[in-house]
Short mmCIF file of C-alpha atoms and ligand atoms in Angstrom, two decimals:
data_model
loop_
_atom_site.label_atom_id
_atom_site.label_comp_id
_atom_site.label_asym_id
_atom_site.label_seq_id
_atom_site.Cartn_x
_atom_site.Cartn_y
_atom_site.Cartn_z
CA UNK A 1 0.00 0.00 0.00
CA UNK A 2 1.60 3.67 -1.14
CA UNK A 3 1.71 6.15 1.36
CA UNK A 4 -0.74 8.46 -1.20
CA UNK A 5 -2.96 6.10 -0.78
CA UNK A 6 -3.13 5.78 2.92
CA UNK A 7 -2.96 9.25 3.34
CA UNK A 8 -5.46 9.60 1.21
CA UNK A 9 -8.29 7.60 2.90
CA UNK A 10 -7.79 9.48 6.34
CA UNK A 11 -8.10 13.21 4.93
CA UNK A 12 -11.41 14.77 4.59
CA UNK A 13 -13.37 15.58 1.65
CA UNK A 14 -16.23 17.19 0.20
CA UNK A 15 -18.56 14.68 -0.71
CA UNK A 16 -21.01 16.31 -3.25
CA UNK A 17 -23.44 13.41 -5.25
CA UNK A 18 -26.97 14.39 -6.93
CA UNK A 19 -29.88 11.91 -5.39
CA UNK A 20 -32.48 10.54 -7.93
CA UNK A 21 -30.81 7.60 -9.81
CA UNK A 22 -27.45 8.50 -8.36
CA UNK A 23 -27.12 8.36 -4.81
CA UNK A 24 -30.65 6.74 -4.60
CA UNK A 25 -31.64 3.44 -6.69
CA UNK A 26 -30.02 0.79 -5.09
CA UNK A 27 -30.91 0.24 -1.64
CA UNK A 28 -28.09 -2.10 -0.71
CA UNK A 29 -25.21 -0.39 -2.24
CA UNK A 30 -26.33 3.06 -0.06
CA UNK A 31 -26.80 1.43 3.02
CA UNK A 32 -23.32 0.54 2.62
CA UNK A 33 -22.14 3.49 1.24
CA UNK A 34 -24.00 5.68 4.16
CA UNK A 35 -22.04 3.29 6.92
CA UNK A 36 -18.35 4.46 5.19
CA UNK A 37 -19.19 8.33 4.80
CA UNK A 38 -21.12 8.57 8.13
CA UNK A 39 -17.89 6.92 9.64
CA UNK A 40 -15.83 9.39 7.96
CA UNK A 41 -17.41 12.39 8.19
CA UNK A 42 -17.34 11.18 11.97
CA UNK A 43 -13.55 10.38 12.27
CA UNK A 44 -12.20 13.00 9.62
CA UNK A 45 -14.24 15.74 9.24
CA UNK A 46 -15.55 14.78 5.82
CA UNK A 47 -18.42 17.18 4.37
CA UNK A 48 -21.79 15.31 2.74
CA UNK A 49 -23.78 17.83 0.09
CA UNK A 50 -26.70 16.50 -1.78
CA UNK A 51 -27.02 18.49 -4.95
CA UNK A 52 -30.29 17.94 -6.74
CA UNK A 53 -32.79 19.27 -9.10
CA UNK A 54 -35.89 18.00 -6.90
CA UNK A 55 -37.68 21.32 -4.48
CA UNK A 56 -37.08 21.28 -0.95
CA UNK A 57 -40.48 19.34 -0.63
CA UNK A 58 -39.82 16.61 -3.05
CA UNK A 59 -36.08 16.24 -1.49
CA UNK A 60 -37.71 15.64 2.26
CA UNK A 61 -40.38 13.10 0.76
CA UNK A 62 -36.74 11.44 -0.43
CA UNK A 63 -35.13 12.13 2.75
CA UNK A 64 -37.48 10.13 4.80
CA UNK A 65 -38.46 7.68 2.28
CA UNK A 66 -34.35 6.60 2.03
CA UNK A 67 -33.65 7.59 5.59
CA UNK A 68 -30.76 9.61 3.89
CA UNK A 69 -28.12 10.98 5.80
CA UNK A 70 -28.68 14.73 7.15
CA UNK A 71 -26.68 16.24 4.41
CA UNK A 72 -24.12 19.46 5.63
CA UNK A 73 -26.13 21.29 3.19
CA UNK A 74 -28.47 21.03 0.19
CA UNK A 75 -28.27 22.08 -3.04
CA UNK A 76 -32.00 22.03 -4.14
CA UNK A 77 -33.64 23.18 -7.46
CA UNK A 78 -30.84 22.28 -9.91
CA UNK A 79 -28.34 24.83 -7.98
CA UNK A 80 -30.54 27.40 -7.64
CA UNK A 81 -31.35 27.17 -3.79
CA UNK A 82 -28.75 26.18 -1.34
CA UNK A 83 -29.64 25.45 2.52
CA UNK A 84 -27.03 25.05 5.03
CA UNK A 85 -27.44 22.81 8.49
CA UNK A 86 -30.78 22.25 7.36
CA UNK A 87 -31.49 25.46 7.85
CA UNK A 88 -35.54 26.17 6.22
CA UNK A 89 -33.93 29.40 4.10
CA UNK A 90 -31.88 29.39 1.49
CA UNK A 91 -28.33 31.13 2.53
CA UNK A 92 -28.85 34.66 1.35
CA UNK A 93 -25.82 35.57 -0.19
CA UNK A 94 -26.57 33.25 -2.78
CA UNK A 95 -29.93 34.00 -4.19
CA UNK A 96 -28.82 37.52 -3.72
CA UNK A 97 -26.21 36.75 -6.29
CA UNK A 98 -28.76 34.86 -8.68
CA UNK A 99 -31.49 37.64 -8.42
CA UNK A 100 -29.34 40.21 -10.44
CA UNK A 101 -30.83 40.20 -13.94
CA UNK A 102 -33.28 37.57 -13.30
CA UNK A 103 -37.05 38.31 -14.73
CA UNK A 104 -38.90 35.94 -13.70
CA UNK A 105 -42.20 36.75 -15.23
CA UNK A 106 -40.62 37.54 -18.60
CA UNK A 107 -39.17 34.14 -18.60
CA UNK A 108 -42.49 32.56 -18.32
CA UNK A 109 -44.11 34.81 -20.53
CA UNK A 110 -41.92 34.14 -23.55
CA UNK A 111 -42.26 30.01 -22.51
CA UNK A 112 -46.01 30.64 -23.39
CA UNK A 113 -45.37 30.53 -27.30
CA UNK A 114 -44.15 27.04 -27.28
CA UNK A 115 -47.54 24.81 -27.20
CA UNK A 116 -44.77 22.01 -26.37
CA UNK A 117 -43.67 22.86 -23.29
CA UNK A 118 -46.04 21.39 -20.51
CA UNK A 119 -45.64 22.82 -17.02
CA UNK A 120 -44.38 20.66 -14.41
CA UNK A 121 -45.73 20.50 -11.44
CA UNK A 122 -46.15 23.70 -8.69
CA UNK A 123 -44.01 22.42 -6.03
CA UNK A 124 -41.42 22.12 -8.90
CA UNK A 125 -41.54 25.93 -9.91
CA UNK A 126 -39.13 27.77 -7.69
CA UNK A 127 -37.83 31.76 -7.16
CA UNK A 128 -34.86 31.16 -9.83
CA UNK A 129 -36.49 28.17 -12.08
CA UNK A 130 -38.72 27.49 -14.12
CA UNK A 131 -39.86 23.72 -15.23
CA UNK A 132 -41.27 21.86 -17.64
CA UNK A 133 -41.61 18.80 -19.20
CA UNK A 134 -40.35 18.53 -23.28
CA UNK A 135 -40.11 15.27 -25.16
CA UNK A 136 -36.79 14.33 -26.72
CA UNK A 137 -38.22 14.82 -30.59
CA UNK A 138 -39.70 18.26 -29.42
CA UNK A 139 -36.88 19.02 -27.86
CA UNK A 140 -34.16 19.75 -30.72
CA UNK A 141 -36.35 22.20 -32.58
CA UNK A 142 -38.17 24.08 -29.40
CA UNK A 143 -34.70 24.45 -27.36
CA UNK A 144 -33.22 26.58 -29.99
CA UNK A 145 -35.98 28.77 -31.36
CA UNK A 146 -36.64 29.46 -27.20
CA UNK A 147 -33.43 30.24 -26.42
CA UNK A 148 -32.76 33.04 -29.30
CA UNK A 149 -36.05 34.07 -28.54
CA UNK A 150 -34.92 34.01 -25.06
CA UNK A 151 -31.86 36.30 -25.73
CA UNK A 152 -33.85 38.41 -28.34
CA UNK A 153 -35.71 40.16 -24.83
CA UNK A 154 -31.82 39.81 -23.34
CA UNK A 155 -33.07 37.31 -20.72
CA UNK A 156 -29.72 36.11 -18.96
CA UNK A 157 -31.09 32.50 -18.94
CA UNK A 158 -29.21 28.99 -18.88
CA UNK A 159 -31.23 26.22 -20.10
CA UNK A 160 -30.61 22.71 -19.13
CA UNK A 161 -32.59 19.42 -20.20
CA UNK A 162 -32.35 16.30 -18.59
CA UNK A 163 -33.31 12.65 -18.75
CA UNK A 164 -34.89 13.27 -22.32
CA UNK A 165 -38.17 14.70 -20.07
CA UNK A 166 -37.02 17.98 -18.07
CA UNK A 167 -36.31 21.19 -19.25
CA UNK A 168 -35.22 24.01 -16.49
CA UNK A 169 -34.71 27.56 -17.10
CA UNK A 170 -32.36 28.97 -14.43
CA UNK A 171 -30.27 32.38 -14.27
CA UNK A 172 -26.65 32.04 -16.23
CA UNK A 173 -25.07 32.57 -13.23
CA UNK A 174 -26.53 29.22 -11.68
CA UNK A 175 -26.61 25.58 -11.72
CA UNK A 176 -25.30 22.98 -9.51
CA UNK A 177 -21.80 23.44 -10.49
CA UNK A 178 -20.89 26.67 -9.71
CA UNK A 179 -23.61 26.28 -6.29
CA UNK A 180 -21.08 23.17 -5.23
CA UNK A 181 -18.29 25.63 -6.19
CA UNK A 182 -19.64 28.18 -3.94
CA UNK A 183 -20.06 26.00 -1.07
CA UNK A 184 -16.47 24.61 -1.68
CA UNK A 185 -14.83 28.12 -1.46
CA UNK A 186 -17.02 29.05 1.84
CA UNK A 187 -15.29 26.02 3.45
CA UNK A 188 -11.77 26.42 1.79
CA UNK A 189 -12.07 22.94 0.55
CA UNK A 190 -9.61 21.98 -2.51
CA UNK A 191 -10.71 21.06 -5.59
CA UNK A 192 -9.05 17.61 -5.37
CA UNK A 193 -10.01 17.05 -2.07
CA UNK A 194 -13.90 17.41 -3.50
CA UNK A 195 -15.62 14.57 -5.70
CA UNK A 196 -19.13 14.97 -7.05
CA UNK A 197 -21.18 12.44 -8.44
CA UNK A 198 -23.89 12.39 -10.82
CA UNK A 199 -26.10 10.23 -13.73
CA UNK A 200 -27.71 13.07 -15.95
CA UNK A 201 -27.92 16.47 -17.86
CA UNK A 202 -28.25 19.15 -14.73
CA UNK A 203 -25.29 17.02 -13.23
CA UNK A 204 -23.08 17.69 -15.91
CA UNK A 205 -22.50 21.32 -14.38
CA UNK A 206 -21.07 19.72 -11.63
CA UNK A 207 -18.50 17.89 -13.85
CA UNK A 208 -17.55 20.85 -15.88
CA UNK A 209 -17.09 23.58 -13.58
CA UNK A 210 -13.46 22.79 -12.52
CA UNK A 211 -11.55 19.89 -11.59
CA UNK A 212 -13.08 18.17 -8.71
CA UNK A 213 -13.24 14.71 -9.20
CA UNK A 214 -15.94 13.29 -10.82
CA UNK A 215 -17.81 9.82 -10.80
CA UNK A 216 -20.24 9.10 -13.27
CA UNK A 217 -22.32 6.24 -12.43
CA UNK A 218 -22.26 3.30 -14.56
CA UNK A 219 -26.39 3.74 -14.91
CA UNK A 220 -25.91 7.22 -17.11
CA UNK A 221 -28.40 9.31 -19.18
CA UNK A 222 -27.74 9.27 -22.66
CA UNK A 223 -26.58 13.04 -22.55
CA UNK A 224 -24.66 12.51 -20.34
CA UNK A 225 -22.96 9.70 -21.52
CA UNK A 226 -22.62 12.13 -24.97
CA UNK A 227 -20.67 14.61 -23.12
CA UNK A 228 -18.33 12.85 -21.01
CA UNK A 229 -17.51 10.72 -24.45
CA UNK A 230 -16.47 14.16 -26.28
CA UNK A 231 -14.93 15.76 -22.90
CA UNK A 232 -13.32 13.02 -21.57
CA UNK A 233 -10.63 14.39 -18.65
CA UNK A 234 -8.54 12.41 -15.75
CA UNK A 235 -10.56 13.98 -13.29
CA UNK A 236 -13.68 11.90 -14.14
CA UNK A 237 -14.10 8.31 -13.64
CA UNK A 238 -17.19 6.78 -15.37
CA UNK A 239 -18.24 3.35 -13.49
CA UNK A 240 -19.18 0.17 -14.31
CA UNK A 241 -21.44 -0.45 -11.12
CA UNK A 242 -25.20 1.41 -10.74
CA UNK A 243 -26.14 4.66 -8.33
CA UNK A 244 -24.61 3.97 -4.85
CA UNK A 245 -22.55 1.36 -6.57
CA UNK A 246 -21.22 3.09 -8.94
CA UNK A 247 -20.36 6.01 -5.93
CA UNK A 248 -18.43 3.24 -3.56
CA UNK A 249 -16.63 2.12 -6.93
CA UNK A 250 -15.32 5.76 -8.05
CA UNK A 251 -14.52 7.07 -4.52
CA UNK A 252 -12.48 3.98 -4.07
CA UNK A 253 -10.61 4.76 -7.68
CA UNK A 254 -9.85 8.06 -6.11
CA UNK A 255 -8.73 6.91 -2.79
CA UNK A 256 -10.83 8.38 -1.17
CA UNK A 257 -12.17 5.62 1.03
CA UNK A 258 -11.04 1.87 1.10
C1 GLC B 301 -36.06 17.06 -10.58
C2 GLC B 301 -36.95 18.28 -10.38
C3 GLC B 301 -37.44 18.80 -11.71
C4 GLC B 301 -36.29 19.01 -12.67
C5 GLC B 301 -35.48 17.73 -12.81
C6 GLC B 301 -34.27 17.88 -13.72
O1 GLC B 301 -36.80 15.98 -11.05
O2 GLC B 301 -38.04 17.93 -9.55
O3 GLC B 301 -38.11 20.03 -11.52
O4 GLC B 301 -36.74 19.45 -13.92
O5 GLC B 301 -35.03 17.34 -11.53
O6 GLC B 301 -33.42 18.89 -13.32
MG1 MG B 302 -30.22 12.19 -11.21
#
């Protein structure tokens, strides 16, 4: 055993995965995977962030359906919201920073001429996104014509599409990438001492942002899969093993735990 690698396994990390077919689709694998980072995060010091695209209130019907582990914060609405302790407001500083050139009505406004975009549900429409639900084949000719139309009324928008279902329209200067980067520079944490995790399109922020290490789980999206194909990069590990699996498998490639 190389010294790297035992030093490795006893320093702390920042421990960032998204939940829905990530972190959460096979029971066995997280139960074990829970045991390890509750252990370290008990002996080292090691920090636990969900980031997902689900509302608070669809991420606490998770949360007790999994018994997940209290995370050190969330990252809720695709990056958009970010709640620290489990504190029940987002941390002001950054909404402040997302509100600055964000029209929210206008957004939904110019959504309205696209007869193909279907709301999602209320719970799912938040202060900095707005959701719907696009099929794939709808999707390549309505994602263009609504984004120029988009930047036509100079909305600063990003627009990310997931799973081959969801479509969210956030502020540019948002998305769980640079919300994971925020929380990593308010705790001084390195970027190779960070690994996030993720299985589809609004995780692909979180792979792109820098050079924390990634683990893609073996269980991809297809876009996904797309983009880590043409970007492929060191820092990312794609594994063969599903969700929690797939997590154990990468943060052991890493050396991050045994
Ligand atoms: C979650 C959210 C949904 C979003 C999707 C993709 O399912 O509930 O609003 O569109 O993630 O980001
Ligand atoms: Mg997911």
């Amino acid at each position: 055993m190389s010294n790297f690698y035992l030093n490795s396994i006893v320093t702390p990390f920042l421990f960032v995965t998204d939940l829905d077919n990530t972190l959460v689709g096979d029971d066995k694998a997280l139960v074990e995977l829970n045991h390890k980072l509750r252990r370290h995060r008990e002996e080292h010091g090691t920090k636990i962030v969900y980031a997902t695209g689900r509302s608070p209130v669809l991420y606490q019907q998770l949360q007790t359906a999994k018994n997940l582990l209290q995370p050190d914060a969330l990252i809720a609405a695709v990056g958009t919201e970010i709640y620290l302790n489990g504190n029940d407001t987002p941390e002001p500083a950054w909404s402040e920073r997302l509100s600055q050139g964000w029209d929210r009505d206008l957004v939904v406004a110019t959504t309205t001429h696209f007869a193909d975009l279907t709301p999602q549900p209320d719970s799912e429409q938040r202060p900095f996104k707005v959701s719907f639900f696009l099929t794939e084949v709808a999707a390549s000719v309505v994602l263009p014509q609504l984004k120029s139309l988009l930047q036509e009324r100079s909305l600063d928008t990003k627009l990310i599409y997931s799973t081959g279902q969801d479509l969210d329209i956030l502020p540019r200067n948002s998305d769980k990438g640079l919300a994971m980067q925020f929380l990593r520079q308010k705790w001084g944490i390195e970027a190779e001492k960070t690994v996030v995790c993720g299985d589809s399109g609004n995780d692909i922020a979180l792979f792109s942002v820098g050079e924390e290490r990634g683990i893609v789980v073996g269980n991809a999206s297809l876009e996904l899969l797309e983009w880590h194909n043409t970007n492929p990069d060191n820092y990312r590990y794609l594994a063969k093993a599903n969700c929690a699996g797939g997590i154990l498998e990468g943060l052991k490639h890493f050396g991050f735990l045994e």
